[in-house]
Coordinates of C-alpha atoms in Angstrom, one line a residue:
M1 CA -83.8 34.5 30.4
A2 CA -86.2 35.1 32.6
T3 CA -89.5 35.6 30.8
G4 CA -91.7 38.9 31.5
K5 CA -88.8 40.4 33.9
L6 CA -86.4 43.2 33.5
T7 CA -82.2 41.4 33.4
L8 CA -80.3 43.0 35.9
I9 CA -76.6 43.8 34.8
I10 CA -73.8 45.3 37.4
L11 CA -70.9 46.0 35.2
A12 CA -67.5 45.7 37.8
D13 CA -64.1 46.6 35.7
S14 CA -61.4 46.9 37.2
D15 CA -59.6 50.1 39.0
R16 CA -56.2 51.4 39.8
S17 CA -57.2 53.9 42.2
E18 CA -56.2 55.6 45.8
L19 CA -59.2 54.3 47.0
T20 CA -58.1 50.8 45.6
V21 CA -55.0 50.9 47.0
H22 CA -56.1 51.9 49.8
A23 CA -58.2 48.7 50.9
G24 CA -56.2 47.0 48.9
E25 CA -58.8 45.7 46.2
K26 CA -58.2 45.3 42.4
M27 CA -62.4 46.9 41.7
R28 CA -64.3 48.8 43.9
A29 CA -66.6 46.5 43.9
L30 CA -65.0 44.7 46.4
I31 CA -63.9 47.8 49.0
P32 CA -65.9 47.0 51.7
L33 CA -68.1 49.6 53.4
H34 CA -69.3 48.6 57.3
G35 CA -67.6 45.4 56.5
K36 CA -69.7 44.2 53.8
P37 CA -68.1 44.2 49.9
L38 CA -70.1 47.6 47.6
I39 CA -71.5 44.8 44.8
D40 CA -73.1 43.3 48.1
W41 CA -74.9 46.1 48.7
V42 CA -76.1 47.2 45.1
I43 CA -76.6 43.3 44.6
D44 CA -78.8 43.2 47.8
S45 CA -80.8 46.4 46.9
F46 CA -81.9 45.8 43.2
R47 CA -82.6 41.9 43.8
S48 CA -85.5 43.4 46.5
D49 CA -87.9 44.2 44.1
P50 CA -89.7 40.9 42.5
R51 CA -89.6 42.8 39.0
I52 CA -85.9 41.4 38.8
G53 CA -85.9 38.0 37.2
E54 CA -81.8 36.9 36.7
I55 CA -78.6 38.9 37.6
I56 CA -76.0 39.3 35.6
V57 CA -72.2 40.6 36.7
V58 CA -69.0 41.5 34.2
G59 CA -66.6 41.4 36.3
D60 CA -63.6 38.9 37.3
E61 CA -63.4 35.7 39.3
E62 CA -62.3 38.0 42.6
L63 CA -65.9 38.8 42.7
D64 CA -66.5 35.0 43.7
R65 CA -65.6 35.7 46.9
C66 CA -68.8 37.7 47.9
A67 CA -72.0 36.6 49.1
S68 CA -74.5 38.1 47.6
M69 CA -72.5 36.1 43.8
R70 CA -75.4 33.4 45.1
H71 CA -77.6 34.7 44.1
V72 CA -76.2 36.1 40.6
S73 CA -77.0 33.9 37.4
Q74 CA -74.0 34.8 35.4
R75 CA -70.6 36.1 36.0
V76 CA -69.2 37.6 32.6
P77 CA -65.1 38.4 32.8
G78 CA -64.8 41.5 32.5
G79 CA -61.9 44.4 31.6
N80 CA -59.2 46.5 32.8
G81 CA -61.1 48.7 32.1
F82 CA -64.7 50.4 32.7
M83 CA -65.1 50.3 28.6
Q84 CA -63.6 46.9 28.1
S85 CA -66.5 45.7 30.3
V86 CA -68.9 47.3 28.2
L87 CA -67.6 45.4 25.6
A88 CA -67.3 42.2 27.5
M89 CA -71.4 43.0 28.3
I90 CA -72.3 43.8 25.0
S91 CA -70.3 40.6 23.2
L92 CA -72.2 38.2 25.7
F93 CA -75.4 39.3 24.9
R94 CA -75.2 39.1 21.1
E95 CA -73.6 35.7 20.8
M96 CA -75.3 34.3 24.1
I97 CA -78.5 36.1 24.9
Q98 CA -80.3 36.6 22.0
P99 CA -82.6 36.8 21.2
E100 CA -84.4 38.1 23.3
S101 CA -88.1 37.1 24.2
P102 CA -90.6 39.1 23.3
D103 CA -92.1 39.7 26.7
H104 CA -88.5 40.3 28.2
Q105 CA -88.8 43.7 30.6
G106 CA -85.4 44.9 29.2
Y107 CA -82.3 45.9 30.9
I108 CA -80.8 47.7 33.8
V109 CA -77.3 48.2 34.5
V110 CA -75.5 49.8 37.5
S111 CA -72.3 49.8 38.7
A112 CA -70.7 47.8 41.4
D113 CA -70.1 50.9 43.7
S114 CA -73.2 52.6 43.6
A115 CA -73.9 51.3 46.9
L116 CA -75.9 54.5 47.9
I117 CA -78.8 53.2 46.1
S118 CA -81.4 51.7 48.9
P119 CA -84.1 49.0 48.4
E120 CA -86.4 51.6 48.6
L121 CA -84.6 53.8 45.6
A122 CA -84.0 51.2 43.4
Q123 CA -87.8 49.9 43.4
Q124 CA -88.9 53.5 43.1
T125 CA -86.1 53.8 40.5
I126 CA -87.6 50.6 38.3
T127 CA -91.4 51.7 39.0
E128 CA -90.4 55.4 37.0
I129 CA -88.0 53.4 34.3
L130 CA -91.0 51.2 33.3
E131 CA -93.9 54.1 33.2
T132 CA -91.7 55.9 30.8
N133 CA -92.0 52.7 28.6
S134 CA -89.0 54.3 27.3
D135 CA -86.2 52.0 25.0
F136 CA -83.2 53.7 26.5
H137 CA -83.5 55.5 29.4
F138 CA -81.6 57.7 31.8
Y139 CA -81.2 59.8 35.3
C140 CA -79.6 63.1 36.2
V141 CA -79.2 65.0 39.6
E142 CA -79.0 68.6 39.9
K143 CA -76.1 70.3 42.0
K144 CA -78.2 71.6 44.5
S145 CA -79.0 67.9 45.2
F146 CA -75.5 66.7 46.2
V147 CA -75.0 69.9 48.6
K148 CA -78.8 68.9 49.9
K149 CA -77.6 65.2 50.5
K150 CA -73.9 66.6 51.8
L151 CA -72.4 65.0 49.3
R152 CA -69.1 65.6 47.5
I153 CA -69.9 67.8 44.6
D154 CA -66.0 67.7 43.3
R155 CA -67.3 66.0 40.0
S156 CA -68.1 66.2 36.2
W157 CA -71.0 67.9 35.8
S158 CA -73.2 68.9 32.6
T159 CA -74.5 72.0 31.3
I160 CA -78.3 71.7 30.8
E161 CA -80.7 74.8 30.5
Q162 CA -77.4 76.6 32.3
K163 CA -77.8 74.2 35.5
H164 CA -75.3 71.7 35.9
Y165 CA -76.3 67.8 36.2
A166 CA -74.6 64.8 37.1
V167 CA -75.6 61.6 35.0
G168 CA -76.5 58.8 37.1
S169 CA -75.2 55.6 37.2
V170 CA -78.6 53.6 36.0
I171 CA -78.9 53.0 32.8
Y172 CA -82.1 51.5 31.2
L173 CA -81.9 49.8 27.4
R174 CA -85.1 47.8 26.3
R175 CA -83.5 46.2 23.5
F176 CA -79.3 46.0 23.1
S177 CA -80.1 46.4 19.7
Y178 CA -80.5 50.1 20.7
I179 CA -76.5 50.6 21.6
S180 CA -75.1 49.1 18.4
S181 CA -73.8 52.2 17.3
L182 CA -73.9 54.3 20.6
F183 CA -70.8 51.4 22.3
E184 CA -69.2 54.7 23.2
L185 CA -71.4 57.0 24.5
F186 CA -72.7 53.9 26.5
G187 CA -69.6 53.4 28.5
E188 CA -69.1 57.3 28.8
L189 CA -72.9 57.7 30.5
I190 CA -73.0 55.1 33.0
T191 CA -69.5 56.4 34.3
G192 CA -71.1 59.0 36.5
G193 CA -71.1 61.8 33.7
K194 CA -66.9 62.3 34.1
L195 CA -66.8 62.1 29.8
F196 CA -70.5 63.5 29.9
P197 CA -69.6 66.9 28.5
S198 CA -67.7 65.3 25.2
V199 CA -70.3 63.4 24.5
L200 CA -72.3 66.3 24.5
K201 CA -69.9 68.8 22.1
P202 CA -70.0 66.6 19.4
L203 CA -74.3 65.9 19.5
G204 CA -74.3 69.5 19.6
L205 CA -75.9 69.4 23.0
E206 CA -73.6 71.3 25.1
S207 CA -76.3 73.5 27.2
K208 CA -79.1 72.7 25.0
S209 CA -82.4 72.1 26.9
F210 CA -83.8 68.6 28.2
Q211 CA -86.3 68.1 25.2
E212 CA -83.6 68.7 22.4
I213 CA -81.2 66.6 23.9
T214 CA -84.3 63.5 24.2
Q215 CA -84.9 64.4 20.5
K216 CA -81.4 64.5 19.4
M217 CA -80.8 61.0 21.0
S218 CA -84.1 59.2 20.0
S219 CA -83.4 59.8 16.3
R220 CA -79.7 58.3 17.0
I221 CA -80.8 55.3 18.3
N222 CA -83.8 55.0 16.4
G223 CA -85.6 54.3 19.5
T224 CA -87.6 56.3 22.6
F225 CA -84.7 58.4 24.4
H226 CA -85.9 59.8 27.9
I227 CA -84.4 61.7 30.7
T228 CA -85.4 61.5 33.9
H229 CA -84.7 64.6 36.8
S230 CA -84.4 63.5 40.1
E231 CA -83.7 64.6 43.5
H232 CA -82.0 61.4 45.0
A233 CA -77.9 62.7 44.2
E234 CA -77.6 58.6 45.4
L235 CA -78.1 57.7 41.7
A236 CA -74.9 59.3 40.3
S237 CA -72.8 58.8 43.8
P238 CA -71.0 55.8 42.9
I239 CA -68.3 55.3 45.4
E240 CA -65.0 56.8 43.4
S241 CA -63.0 58.3 46.3
L242 CA -61.8 57.8 50.0
E243 CA -64.3 60.9 50.3
D244 CA -67.0 58.8 49.3
L245 CA -66.6 56.1 51.3
T246 CA -66.6 58.0 54.6
R247 CA -69.4 59.9 53.5
A248 CA -71.3 56.8 52.9
E249 CA -70.1 54.9 56.3
K250 CA -71.8 58.5 57.8
Q251 CA -75.2 58.1 56.1
I252 CA -75.7 54.0 55.8
P253 CA -76.2 52.4 59.0
S254 CA -74.4 49.2 59.6
P255 CA -76.3 46.3 58.7
W256 CA -74.6 44.0 61.4
K257 CA -76.3 44.4 64.6
K258 CA -76.1 42.0 68.0
R259 CA -79.2 39.3 66.6
F260 CA -78.0 36.0 69.0
T261 CA -76.6 36.1 72.4
R262 CA -75.0 32.8 72.9
G263 CA -73.9 31.4 70.1
A264 CA -71.1 28.2 69.4
I265 CA -69.2 26.8 66.2
I266 CA -69.2 23.0 65.8
F267 CA -66.6 21.9 62.9
N268 CA -65.0 18.5 61.8
P269 CA -61.7 19.2 61.5
H270 CA -61.4 16.6 59.4
S271 CA -64.2 17.4 56.6
G272 CA -63.1 17.9 53.5
S273 CA -60.2 15.9 53.3
G274 CA -59.3 12.9 51.0
F275 CA -58.5 12.6 47.5
Q276 CA -59.1 16.1 45.9
L277 CA -61.1 16.2 42.6
S278 CA -60.2 17.8 39.7
P279 CA -62.0 21.2 38.8
I280 CA -63.3 19.7 35.6
L281 CA -64.9 17.2 37.5
L282 CA -66.2 19.8 40.3
H283 CA -67.6 21.9 37.8
I284 CA -69.0 19.2 35.6
M285 CA -71.2 18.1 39.3
G286 CA -71.9 21.3 40.3
I287 CA -70.1 21.5 43.6
K288 CA -68.2 24.6 44.8
K289 CA -65.2 25.0 46.3
R290 CA -63.2 27.6 48.1
R291 CA -60.0 28.9 46.7
G292 CA -56.8 26.7 48.4
S293 CA -59.5 24.8 50.5
E294 CA -57.5 21.7 49.9
W295 CA -54.3 23.4 51.5
E296 CA -56.0 25.3 54.5
N297 CA -55.9 24.2 58.4
R298 CA -58.9 23.9 59.3
S299 CA -58.7 24.9 62.9
E300 CA -56.6 28.3 61.8
L301 CA -59.5 28.9 59.4
M302 CA -62.3 28.5 62.5
E303 CA -60.1 30.5 64.0
H304 CA -60.4 33.1 61.5
A305 CA -64.6 32.5 61.2
Q306 CA -65.1 33.6 64.6
R307 CA -62.6 36.8 65.0
Y308 CA -64.8 38.1 61.5
L309 CA -68.1 37.0 63.1
N310 CA -66.6 38.7 66.4
E311 CA -66.9 42.1 63.7
L312 CA -69.7 41.4 62.9
G313 CA -71.1 41.0 66.4
V314 CA -71.7 37.7 66.4
E315 CA -69.6 35.7 69.5
V316 CA -69.1 32.1 69.5
E317 CA -67.5 29.7 70.5
L318 CA -64.6 27.0 69.3
C319 CA -65.9 23.6 69.5
P320 CA -64.1 21.2 67.8
T321 CA -65.8 17.4 67.5
T322 CA -63.6 14.4 68.1
H323 CA -65.3 11.2 67.1
A324 CA -68.5 10.8 65.5
G325 CA -71.7 11.6 67.3
H326 CA -70.2 14.0 69.0
A327 CA -71.6 17.0 67.1
T328 CA -74.9 15.7 68.1
E329 CA -73.8 15.7 71.4
M330 CA -72.3 19.3 71.4
A331 CA -75.6 20.8 69.5
R332 CA -78.1 18.7 71.7
T333 CA -76.2 20.6 74.7
F334 CA -76.6 24.1 73.5
A335 CA -79.8 23.9 73.2
Q336 CA -81.0 22.7 75.6
K337 CA -78.9 25.4 77.7
G338 CA -80.7 28.2 75.7
Y339 CA -77.7 29.0 72.8
D340 CA -79.2 30.3 69.9
L341 CA -76.9 30.2 67.1
I342 CA -75.5 27.0 66.9
I343 CA -72.7 26.9 63.8
A344 CA -72.2 23.9 61.9
A345 CA -69.1 24.3 59.7
G346 CA -68.3 21.4 57.6
G347 CA -69.6 18.6 55.3
D348 CA -73.3 16.5 55.2
G349 CA -71.9 14.8 57.9
T350 CA -71.7 17.0 60.4
I351 CA -74.3 19.6 59.3
N352 CA -76.4 16.1 59.8
E353 CA -75.0 15.6 63.3
V354 CA -75.7 18.9 64.3
I355 CA -79.4 18.8 62.9
N356 CA -79.8 16.0 65.3
G357 CA -79.3 17.7 68.5
M358 CA -81.0 20.3 67.8
A359 CA -84.0 20.1 65.8
E360 CA -87.4 21.2 67.1
S361 CA -85.4 23.3 69.1
S362 CA -85.7 27.1 69.2
A363 CA -82.0 27.5 68.4
A364 CA -80.8 29.1 64.8
L365 CA -78.6 26.7 62.2
G366 CA -75.7 28.8 60.4
V367 CA -73.6 27.1 58.1
I368 CA -70.6 27.7 57.3
P369 CA -69.7 25.1 54.2
M370 CA -66.5 22.6 54.7
G371 CA -67.1 19.3 52.9
T372 CA -67.2 18.0 49.5
A373 CA -70.5 18.4 47.7
N374 CA -71.8 20.7 50.2
V375 CA -75.7 19.5 49.4
F376 CA -77.5 21.2 51.9
A377 CA -75.4 24.6 51.2
L378 CA -76.5 24.2 47.4
E379 CA -80.1 23.6 48.6
L380 CA -80.6 26.7 50.6
N381 CA -78.1 28.8 47.8
L382 CA -75.3 29.2 50.4
P383 CA -71.7 30.9 49.9
V384 CA -69.2 28.4 50.3
E385 CA -66.5 31.0 50.9
I386 CA -66.1 31.3 54.7
N387 CA -66.1 35.1 54.9
A388 CA -69.2 35.0 52.9
A389 CA -70.8 32.4 55.0
C390 CA -70.1 34.4 58.1
Q391 CA -71.8 37.3 56.6
V392 CA -75.0 35.4 55.9
I393 CA -75.1 34.4 59.7
A394 CA -74.6 37.6 61.0
S395 CA -77.2 39.0 58.7
G396 CA -79.6 37.2 61.0
D397 CA -82.2 36.0 58.1
K398 CA -84.1 32.9 59.2
V399 CA -85.8 30.4 57.6
N400 CA -87.9 27.3 59.3
I401 CA -87.6 24.3 57.0
D402 CA -88.9 20.6 57.1
L403 CA -87.1 18.4 58.1
G404 CA -87.2 14.3 57.3
K405 CA -87.4 11.7 60.3
A406 CA -85.6 7.6 59.6
G407 CA -86.6 5.8 62.8
D408 CA -85.7 8.5 65.0
R409 CA -82.9 9.8 63.0
Y410 CA -83.6 13.7 61.2
F411 CA -82.6 13.8 57.9
S412 CA -82.2 17.1 56.0
C413 CA -81.9 16.4 52.1
M414 CA -82.9 12.9 51.9
A415 CA -82.7 9.1 52.8
G416 CA -82.2 6.2 50.8
T417 CA -82.7 2.0 50.4
G418 CA -80.6 -0.3 48.2
F419 CA -77.2 0.1 46.1
D420 CA -76.5 3.6 46.7
A421 CA -77.1 2.8 50.6
H422 CA -74.6 -0.4 50.3
V423 CA -72.2 2.3 48.6
I424 CA -72.0 4.4 51.5
R425 CA -72.0 1.1 53.9
K426 CA -69.0 0.3 51.8
A427 CA -67.0 3.6 51.7
D428 CA -67.7 4.5 54.9
S429 CA -65.7 1.5 55.5
G430 CA -62.0 3.0 55.4
F431 CA -62.3 4.9 51.3
K432 CA -63.5 7.5 52.5
K433 CA -61.5 9.0 55.0
I434 CA -58.5 8.0 51.9
L435 CA -60.3 9.3 48.9
G436 CA -63.0 11.5 49.9
I437 CA -65.4 12.3 48.1
L438 CA -64.2 10.1 44.8
S439 CA -64.8 6.4 46.9
Y440 CA -68.1 7.3 46.2
P441 CA -68.0 6.1 42.0
L442 CA -64.9 3.5 43.1
V443 CA -67.3 1.5 45.3
A444 CA -69.7 1.7 43.1
T445 CA -67.9 0.6 40.1
A446 CA -66.7 -2.5 42.2
E447 CA -69.9 -3.1 43.2
F448 CA -71.8 -2.9 41.1
I449 CA -72.0 -6.3 39.0
T450 CA -71.8 -8.3 42.5
Y451 CA -74.6 -6.6 43.9
P452 CA -77.9 -8.7 44.5
F453 CA -80.5 -5.9 43.5
R454 CA -83.4 -7.6 45.3
K455 CA -87.0 -5.7 44.8
I456 CA -87.7 -3.3 47.7
T457 CA -91.7 -2.9 49.1
V458 CA -92.7 0.7 50.5
K459 CA -96.1 2.2 51.9
I460 CA -96.7 5.4 51.0
D461 CA -98.9 6.8 53.2
D462 CA -102.3 5.4 53.2
Q463 CA -102.4 4.0 50.0
P464 CA -103.7 0.7 49.9
I465 CA -101.6 -0.6 47.4
P466 CA -97.3 -1.1 48.1
R467 CA -95.0 0.1 45.3
K468 CA -92.6 -1.8 44.5
G469 CA -89.0 -1.5 42.7
Y470 CA -84.8 -1.9 43.0
W471 CA -83.8 1.7 44.3
V472 CA -85.8 4.2 46.6
V473 CA -84.5 7.8 47.3
V474 CA -86.6 10.1 49.7
N475 CA -86.0 13.7 49.0
N476 CA -86.7 16.6 51.5
G477 CA -84.5 18.7 48.7
K478 CA -83.8 18.7 45.3
Y479 CA -80.2 17.6 44.7
Y480 CA -79.1 13.7 45.1
G481 CA -75.4 15.0 44.8
G482 CA -74.4 18.0 43.8
K483 CA -76.3 19.8 41.1
L484 CA -77.7 16.4 40.2
S485 CA -81.3 17.2 40.6
L486 CA -83.8 14.3 41.8
A487 CA -86.8 15.5 43.1
T488 CA -87.4 17.9 40.6
F489 CA -90.3 19.7 42.5
A490 CA -89.0 19.0 45.9
D491 CA -89.9 21.6 48.2
M492 CA -87.9 22.3 51.9
N493 CA -91.3 24.5 53.1
D494 CA -94.5 22.4 51.6
G495 CA -94.2 19.4 54.3
Y496 CA -94.0 17.4 52.1
L497 CA -91.3 14.5 51.4
D498 CA -90.5 13.8 47.7
V499 CA -90.5 9.9 47.2
T500 CA -88.7 8.5 44.0
I501 CA -88.6 5.0 43.1
F502 CA -86.7 3.2 40.4
K503 CA -88.6 0.3 39.0
Y504 CA -86.0 -0.9 36.9
R505 CA -81.7 -3.1 37.4
G506 CA -79.3 -3.4 35.0
I507 CA -76.5 -1.2 33.7
F508 CA -78.9 0.6 30.7
P509 CA -81.5 1.5 33.5
A510 CA -78.9 3.0 35.9
L511 CA -76.9 4.8 32.9
I512 CA -80.0 5.9 32.2
Y513 CA -81.1 7.3 35.1
I514 CA -77.6 9.0 35.8
L515 CA -78.2 10.6 32.9
G516 CA -82.1 11.5 33.9
M517 CA -80.6 13.3 37.3
W518 CA -78.1 15.1 35.3
H519 CA -80.9 16.9 33.0
N520 CA -82.7 17.2 35.7
R521 CA -85.8 14.7 33.6
V522 CA -86.1 11.9 36.1
D523 CA -89.9 13.4 36.4
K524 CA -90.3 12.1 32.6
L525 CA -89.0 9.0 32.3
M526 CA -91.1 6.1 32.3
S527 CA -89.3 3.6 34.6
V528 CA -89.3 5.8 37.6
E529 CA -92.5 6.3 40.1
Q530 CA -92.8 9.6 41.9
F531 CA -95.1 10.5 44.9
Q532 CA -95.4 13.1 47.5
C533 CA -96.1 11.9 51.1
K534 CA -95.8 12.4 54.9
R535 CA -94.9 9.5 55.4
I536 CA -93.3 6.0 53.9
L537 CA -92.6 2.7 55.3
I538 CA -89.7 0.9 54.0
E539 CA -90.5 -3.0 54.6
K540 CA -88.3 -5.4 55.7
G541 CA -86.1 -7.0 53.0
H542 CA -83.0 -9.3 52.6
G543 CA -80.4 -6.9 54.0
V544 CA -81.6 -4.0 52.6
A545 CA -79.2 -0.5 53.4
V546 CA -81.2 2.6 54.4
H547 CA -79.0 6.0 54.6
V548 CA -80.0 9.7 55.5
D549 CA -77.8 12.7 54.4
A550 CA -75.4 10.3 52.8
E551 CA -74.7 8.5 55.8
Y552 CA -75.1 5.0 56.2
L553 CA -78.0 4.3 59.2
C554 CA -79.2 1.0 59.2
Q555 CA -81.1 -2.1 57.6
A556 CA -84.8 -2.0 56.4
P557 CA -87.6 -2.0 57.9
I558 CA -87.7 1.7 58.5
E559 CA -90.8 4.3 58.7
I560 CA -89.3 7.8 57.5
T561 CA -92.2 10.3 58.3
V562 CA -92.0 14.7 57.7
V563 CA -91.0 16.7 60.4
P564 CA -93.0 20.2 59.3
N565 CA -90.7 23.4 60.1
G566 CA -88.4 21.5 62.3
L567 CA -85.3 23.5 61.7
T568 CA -84.7 27.1 61.6
V569 CA -82.1 28.1 59.7
I570 CA -79.9 31.4 58.8
R571 CA -79.9 31.8 55.3

């Protein structure tokens, strides 16, 4: 839990209604508005506020296909109804997240269909909530505001001070303990006011004043209860019907604009083929896979991506690779011809080839991850689902990142020399085509006993004393394989490479190094040296192999340098 910040909780319960049946979805959160799921609108609006720390979604695994889920810290399985989702959320916080940090700012709970809440309104709402310094806060909007905004008025209303109000779909809680006795009330408040009158009557608050309601509820929760009377009807207008969706499509502009003039998808028809790891191993390694990816036809998948990108206003050509180096050749040609978008669809090897054709050009790289490990996608937090990846590309949000360069070969994630490069060379000789990612641990196990583990000497920047070790990795990003973290403080935008030198050899040091990566603690190991640098020279050894982005390159010696802002990426 992020200290000093707010936690955003988004409730996405399953719902069988006219709207979900019409859209062919099981929950309103997945219904597209201008081709973008409702939950994506909500997450994008709130995550832009720096006061939001982590984001938690309560809902089914179907939500994982949405582009915005890459910004979610945790998804909690929900239920087939709103109250079941609320209870699932409460159980989570009782069992897993308590005790709460003293400086934690509280929880903002919002329904996943509140797509009318813009980033500006979300920021204003958060400011108002924090300024009240209340323990339990919710909004109500008068009926005339709905009329003024031309929003649906056929909804449940609560009578307060002889006026009609709708309850907002945003609620704030300082601590979950404030609702320990209000489970049902909490569920009724967040549903947009449908059950609110039935709450007021038992409490004797129907038609009472705001002050009386505040006093009564403050007593009920044994804390400070606050109601904000807002003129923003969007706060109480979740997308619940076809009429709501139609009105929203008219009021909210499409997020997709023609941002690129000419683009191409370069894809490897065979990426990710071979033996597939079990879901358990994928989870352990932090590798995300598309549902059904082991059975998909790559060419058909890319044809779907092309059609979908076209719907989002991005026109691209399909360009399959036929041989090693072909992706580099095509990317270089496209960059020279002035293409402003080059999409790499494949694994880290394909992405590396594409980068080597377009590095230091004006073209932007888009990525559709289709490999097994997809380390580059992990580094940039890119989604693996095809539609979600296409939406990220169509958004056109660009960032410049550094590249590494080993000799005349660029790399995006890492370069290495020693045992791992030896394993990659052996695996690439044919095992990888058959066994996929499983070839690496199998070859490593077989080769470990006979590999000579000779010392490797490196010179870092202008340091007068060379450093020595048995295995050296040069990182541009944090990860080594899957989510095994090697360079804890690496940053693709800092203008430096992060060098890790492993000083010992043998089975026990190797196990310690693996455990260190597993627990993100390599920098704490006494037998490891880490440096930041702009240049590293790996001196000539006895046949010491070198790899870049898990692709065998050559034997030492070789010079590796950083290329600041060498690539523009869409993320």
